XYZ file of C-alpha atoms in Angstrom:
415
model
C 28.117 -0.534 -6.372
C 28.110 -2.119 -2.831
C 25.902 -1.001 0.087
C 27.314 1.731 2.290
C 26.742 0.911 5.931
C 27.136 4.604 6.796
C 24.061 5.704 4.824
C 20.726 5.852 6.527
C 17.281 6.266 5.005
C 14.442 8.348 6.361
C 10.853 9.251 5.320
C 10.670 12.985 4.568
C 7.433 13.197 2.629
C 4.035 11.411 2.378
C 0.984 11.654 0.191
C -2.100 9.465 -0.382
C -5.544 9.042 -1.732
C -7.718 6.202 -0.447
C -11.284 5.330 0.530
C -10.449 7.045 3.859
C -9.687 10.423 2.286
C -7.806 12.384 -0.317
C -4.766 13.441 1.739
C -2.595 12.025 4.520
C -4.194 14.097 7.277
C -7.741 12.948 6.640
C -6.548 9.356 6.129
C -4.773 9.215 9.451
C -7.667 10.835 11.298
C -10.127 8.232 10.019
C -7.732 5.351 10.771
C -7.218 6.504 14.365
C -10.980 6.954 14.791
C -11.676 3.475 13.565
C -13.825 4.677 10.635
C -14.689 2.665 7.585
C -14.113 3.865 4.065
C -16.270 1.176 2.441
C -19.529 2.028 0.637
C -21.875 0.827 -2.124
C -20.402 1.178 -5.555
C -22.078 4.169 -7.349
C -19.985 4.587 -10.463
C -21.551 1.699 -12.397
C -24.675 -0.525 -12.212
C -23.989 -3.475 -9.882
C -27.408 -5.106 -10.306
C -25.894 -8.346 -11.705
C -22.903 -8.394 -9.357
C -22.806 -10.694 -6.303
C -20.777 -7.989 -4.487
C -22.070 -4.439 -4.745
C -19.670 -2.423 -2.672
C -16.022 -1.457 -2.536
C -13.501 1.115 -1.346
C -14.055 3.982 -3.755
C -12.384 7.325 -3.675
C -14.896 10.045 -2.586
C -14.914 13.663 -3.739
C -11.653 12.978 -5.503
C -10.205 15.839 -7.598
C -7.047 16.312 -9.591
C -7.633 20.013 -10.254
C -4.425 21.982 -10.459
C -2.347 18.747 -10.392
C -3.145 16.906 -13.660
C -4.117 18.741 -16.848
C -7.663 17.574 -17.907
C -6.297 16.828 -21.421
C -3.605 14.588 -20.006
C -6.130 12.939 -17.607
C -8.229 11.819 -20.537
C -5.260 9.962 -22.009
C -4.338 7.782 -18.986
C -5.946 5.213 -16.733
C -7.169 6.334 -13.261
C -4.315 4.516 -11.498
C -1.874 6.960 -12.954
C -3.948 9.963 -11.994
C -4.121 8.644 -8.367
C -0.314 8.297 -8.324
C 0.192 11.798 -9.602
C -2.156 13.261 -6.927
C -0.500 11.289 -4.079
C 2.974 12.191 -5.402
C 2.013 15.843 -5.517
C 1.245 15.869 -1.813
C 4.369 13.883 -0.961
C 6.891 15.930 -2.874
C 5.371 19.155 -1.513
C 5.554 17.702 1.965
C 9.186 16.809 1.447
C 9.933 20.265 -0.010
C 11.170 18.921 -3.398
C 8.261 19.921 -5.625
C 10.032 22.983 -7.002
C 13.492 22.966 -5.479
C 15.454 19.720 -5.973
C 19.124 19.790 -4.847
C 20.137 17.529 -7.762
C 17.409 15.999 -9.988
C 19.922 13.392 -11.270
C 20.053 11.935 -7.702
C 16.245 11.557 -7.327
C 14.765 8.147 -8.341
C 11.148 7.119 -8.772
C 9.877 3.701 -7.679
C 6.153 3.567 -8.075
C 4.482 0.209 -8.798
C 1.045 -1.250 -9.450
C -0.353 -4.722 -9.117
C -2.575 -4.684 -12.199
C -2.210 -1.256 -13.786
C -4.573 0.029 -16.513
C -7.209 -2.725 -16.491
C -9.955 -0.134 -16.553
C -8.547 1.519 -19.609
C -7.879 -1.838 -21.331
C -11.480 -2.856 -20.719
C -12.909 0.435 -22.090
C -10.601 0.288 -25.127
C -11.649 -3.322 -25.788
C -15.266 -2.135 -25.836
C -14.379 0.596 -28.289
C -12.556 -1.881 -30.513
C -15.506 -4.241 -30.607
C -18.130 -1.558 -31.201
C -16.273 0.826 -33.499
C -13.270 -1.080 -35.003
C -9.491 -0.751 -34.793
C -9.331 2.765 -36.276
C -11.066 4.229 -33.265
C -8.506 2.847 -30.708
C -6.744 5.800 -29.157
C -3.014 6.384 -29.890
C -2.679 6.899 -26.149
C -4.055 3.424 -25.382
C -0.670 1.807 -24.844
C 1.276 4.582 -22.982
C -1.890 5.439 -21.004
C -2.276 1.986 -19.431
C 1.129 0.432 -18.903
C 2.232 -0.019 -15.361
C 5.444 1.976 -15.536
C 3.706 5.112 -16.656
C 2.839 6.141 -13.104
C 6.488 6.301 -12.174
C 7.274 7.770 -15.577
C 4.779 10.624 -15.404
C 5.871 11.526 -11.841
C 9.496 11.697 -12.885
C 8.573 13.717 -16.039
C 6.451 16.172 -14.055
C 9.138 17.031 -11.524
C 12.258 16.381 -13.626
C 13.516 13.534 -11.440
C 16.159 11.972 -13.776
C 17.495 9.213 -11.508
C 16.216 5.673 -12.088
C 12.537 5.366 -12.836
C 11.239 1.885 -11.942
C 7.841 0.233 -11.740
C 7.442 -2.953 -9.774
C 4.468 -5.183 -10.516
C 4.275 -7.917 -7.808
C 0.504 -8.030 -7.203
C -0.474 -6.944 -3.728
C 3.202 -6.644 -2.657
C 3.991 -3.952 -5.321
C 3.812 -1.020 -2.966
C 6.049 -2.465 -0.279
C 8.509 -3.798 -2.804
C 8.714 -0.336 -4.354
C 9.462 1.274 -0.965
C 12.037 -1.417 -0.216
C 13.802 -1.092 -3.538
C 13.833 2.696 -3.214
C 15.348 2.261 0.272
C 18.012 -0.007 -1.158
C 18.770 2.398 -4.024
C 19.679 5.035 -1.499
C 21.762 2.609 0.657
C 23.663 1.564 -2.484
C 24.344 5.174 -3.452
C 22.247 5.114 -6.675
C 20.383 8.186 -5.476
C 19.919 10.494 -2.453
C 16.093 10.735 -2.723
C 13.602 8.113 -3.851
C 9.951 8.846 -4.512
C 8.306 5.459 -3.768
C 4.890 3.878 -3.518
C 2.047 2.080 -5.251
C -1.213 2.890 -7.053
C -4.292 0.998 -8.224
C -7.594 1.893 -9.881
C -9.594 -1.285 -9.499
C -13.197 -0.482 -8.500
C -14.531 -1.067 -11.998
C -16.878 -3.486 -13.767
C -14.271 -5.903 -15.009
C -12.195 -5.870 -11.814
C -15.147 -6.473 -9.526
C -16.359 -9.289 -11.822
C -12.928 -10.873 -11.906
C -12.436 -10.998 -8.169
C -15.983 -12.249 -7.670
C -15.156 -15.022 -10.062
C -12.180 -15.988 -7.973
C -14.519 -16.129 -4.918
C -12.265 -13.720 -3.056
C -14.700 -10.977 -2.208
C -17.108 -10.470 0.658
C -20.822 -10.535 -0.263
C -21.976 -8.669 2.854
C -24.067 -6.337 0.744
C -26.396 -5.423 3.626
C -23.506 -4.114 5.792
C -20.635 -2.978 3.530
C -18.837 -1.118 6.277
C -18.685 -4.381 8.310
C -17.559 -6.478 5.337
C -13.813 -6.160 5.886
C -13.225 -8.095 9.105
C -9.719 -9.620 9.337
C -9.426 -12.525 11.735
C -13.109 -12.561 12.559
C -14.796 -15.959 12.352
C -17.585 -14.455 10.253
C -15.347 -13.049 7.555
C -16.286 -14.071 4.044
C -13.672 -12.358 1.802
C -11.873 -9.056 1.250
C -13.207 -5.713 -0.021
C -11.854 -4.390 -3.317
C -10.458 -0.851 -3.023
C -8.459 1.735 -4.951
C -6.078 4.651 -4.459
C -2.393 5.443 -4.179
C 0.332 6.053 -1.570
C 3.668 7.793 -2.079
C 6.560 8.125 0.390
C 9.616 10.260 -0.257
C 12.681 8.488 1.195
C 15.936 10.351 1.646
C 19.442 9.772 2.806
C 19.568 10.989 6.440
C 22.411 13.485 6.250
C 21.024 14.857 2.930
C 17.669 15.394 4.594
C 19.245 17.067 7.622
C 21.284 19.399 5.446
C 18.216 20.837 3.774
C 16.139 20.820 7.025
C 13.599 18.431 5.588
C 10.864 16.997 7.818
C 11.858 13.565 9.106
C 8.984 11.214 10.090
C 10.701 7.858 10.657
C 13.691 5.825 9.563
C 13.522 2.838 7.197
C 15.735 0.268 8.854
C 14.856 -3.092 7.426
C 13.500 -4.803 4.291
C 13.041 -8.434 3.482
C 11.575 -10.465 0.610
C 10.752 -14.071 -0.140
C 8.539 -16.359 -2.202
C 6.095 -19.050 -0.991
C 6.917 -21.291 -3.967
C 3.594 -22.893 -3.131
C 0.394 -21.779 -5.037
C -0.711 -19.020 -7.388
C -3.220 -17.529 -4.960
C -3.086 -19.242 -1.516
C -0.211 -19.150 0.957
C 0.942 -22.216 2.817
C -1.039 -22.688 6.068
C 2.091 -22.380 8.172
C 3.045 -19.067 6.610
C 6.560 -20.269 5.926
C 7.127 -17.856 3.030
C 6.106 -14.895 5.127
C 8.321 -16.091 7.978
C 11.346 -15.851 5.671
C 10.466 -12.288 4.595
C 9.994 -11.186 8.208
C 13.228 -12.823 9.307
C 15.105 -11.183 6.380
C 13.757 -7.749 7.393
C 14.769 -8.282 10.999
C 18.258 -9.334 9.905
C 18.543 -6.345 7.647
C 17.652 -3.993 10.544
C 19.878 -5.919 13.007
C 16.831 -6.244 15.290
C 15.340 -9.092 17.369
C 11.595 -9.899 17.294
C 11.263 -8.507 20.791
C 12.358 -5.115 19.478
C 9.125 -4.757 17.377
C 6.188 -3.093 19.173
C 3.667 -3.057 16.354
C 2.907 -5.064 13.146
C 0.703 -3.589 10.451
C -0.497 -6.896 9.014
C -1.307 -7.707 5.479
C -4.368 -9.635 6.598
C -7.158 -8.925 4.095
C -10.178 -10.693 5.668
C -9.770 -14.123 3.960
C -9.928 -17.332 5.902
C -6.663 -18.858 4.554
C -4.548 -15.719 4.332
C -5.374 -14.305 7.737
C -4.524 -17.464 9.637
C -1.336 -18.006 7.585
C -0.084 -14.623 8.618
C -0.848 -15.297 12.267
C 1.065 -18.560 12.051
C 3.953 -16.687 10.323
C 4.135 -14.124 13.222
C 4.058 -16.869 15.816
C 6.888 -18.724 14.040
C 9.038 -15.705 13.319
C 8.510 -14.019 16.677
C 8.376 -16.990 18.991
C 7.564 -16.020 22.514
C 7.628 -12.323 21.477
C 4.486 -12.854 19.424
C 2.438 -12.665 22.683
C 3.627 -9.110 23.467
C 3.559 -7.411 19.983
C 0.429 -5.524 18.937
C -0.873 -6.550 15.527
C -3.650 -4.838 13.570
C -5.034 -4.726 10.067
C -5.841 -1.305 8.688
C -7.542 -3.091 5.773
C -10.449 -3.481 8.157
C -11.088 0.151 7.425
C -9.632 0.735 3.973
C -10.404 -2.545 2.283
C -7.669 -4.008 0.019
C -5.969 -1.616 -2.396
C -3.963 -4.408 -4.044
C -0.716 -2.898 -5.426
C -1.320 0.342 -3.507
C -1.955 -1.435 -0.191
C 1.676 -1.689 1.004
C 2.334 1.951 0.179
C -0.594 3.390 2.148
C 0.067 0.917 4.930
C 3.743 2.083 4.794
C 2.401 5.573 5.535
C 0.097 4.385 8.334
C 3.105 2.507 9.800
C 5.228 5.625 9.586
C 2.626 7.673 11.369
C 2.000 4.949 13.984
C 5.683 4.925 14.766
C 6.039 8.698 14.881
C 2.827 9.414 16.876
C 2.878 6.420 19.151
C -0.603 5.341 18.115
C -1.490 1.782 17.095
C -4.464 1.695 14.615
C -7.273 -0.643 15.465
C -8.708 -3.709 13.714
C -12.393 -2.847 13.368
C -15.162 -5.434 12.934
C -13.152 -7.955 14.946
C -16.118 -9.135 17.095
C -15.293 -12.899 17.327
C -11.668 -13.845 16.608
C -11.419 -17.063 14.693
C -9.716 -20.133 16.173
C -5.981 -19.675 16.199
C -6.224 -15.893 15.897
C -5.130 -15.350 19.470
C -2.550 -12.591 19.255
C -3.053 -9.022 20.434
C -5.071 -7.886 17.411
C -6.134 -4.429 18.772
C -9.890 -4.810 18.259
C -12.134 -1.761 17.639
C -10.095 1.027 19.254
C -6.731 2.657 18.582
C -4.220 2.453 21.335
C -1.417 4.834 22.495
C 1.897 3.152 22.956
C 5.566 4.131 22.541
C 6.734 2.525 19.436
C 10.387 2.147 18.514
C 10.007 -0.192 15.562
C 7.053 -1.126 13.296
C 6.868 -4.082 10.905
C 4.612 -3.724 7.802
C 3.824 -6.913 5.869
C 2.582 -7.372 2.242
C 1.852 -10.604 0.458
C 0.619 -11.168 -3.065
C -0.607 -13.666 -5.661
C 2.135 -15.787 -7.030
C 3.431 -16.216 -3.466
C 5.439 -12.977 -3.346
C 6.220 -11.513 0.142
C 7.789 -8.411 1.550
C 8.332 -6.975 5.045
C 9.386 -3.441 5.848
C 10.588 -2.030 9.195
C 10.113 1.591 10.148
C 11.800 2.978 13.252
C 11.343 6.000 15.459
C 13.878 8.757 15.053
């Protein structure tokens, strides 16, 4: 089926859980205030860990959303997705009344999936033998079960797809849901990403890669994109879900409309398994593809929600990619990293940043980059340090980049 140029895609529902809060309202309030969601890890003993903090969920509850019996059978990343999806579908008005369930698709991805559950089951296998491995081990930890359980809960019988592209998973999922509506595969797409990574094995793995900050004396100041004193990213967890809908379909049922998805672009660095090229050439291609898809020029973009995670190589590569893709317009566009507040939610990052970008566009508020005290050499764009800024926004670009060199850029427009 070919793309219909007459179809438009809008955001009609949002839901999220992150270190900033357990719903969209509290998340956005914290982001605008420039608060930090980072704290010392208190769910396991970090005595022997070089990094002792992360972006944990606080006061998280799934009461009334996930049956406790079902919750025991699945990895936390699936529970996070179910809670975020519950808020999003209620917000969109499709939790109990769906015009046609066959025309609702589910695109919810994860970068790593059930690593926590795999680790715990491995410990059970070693200690108690194979007969004690749960029959729910496989279905309770596979990446597509987040999308699967959301579609099962609400009876959404359109395509159910899980994208696993590392830290780009959330943005890819939104983008592919957007395309599924444009191509007529569905009228509504429940999209997003989820991750449950603040655990013993995850923290140890990222420490081993030398990717994490070790600022244990000041965890709330540890995530500092573009700052010359940054020493790595902060590992976080959560989920973000956006309900996308064909514009006329949304208007017909008087759904809330927050913003329009107008562009989506993808690319690959084809360079290295973990590091981007210094010139950001792969990201440039994704940005240019998104602009072309939206029929926009760089000068049309007022705000960029950057992927920048607080690593020396990645942060500068993204700056270079913006300079290359935007040319002279790079000096006038505002760029910030909400990861300075949330930490890095891996496969969920692009989804929650998609929500922040939607709200920035709708409300005309650019989130700040906190902890940006001394910009590093070359980081000389308008990086919105410390305080949010009011500005009319017509178009926002949201970037996500992942291990393996995978890139995605999404454009959200005021409507």
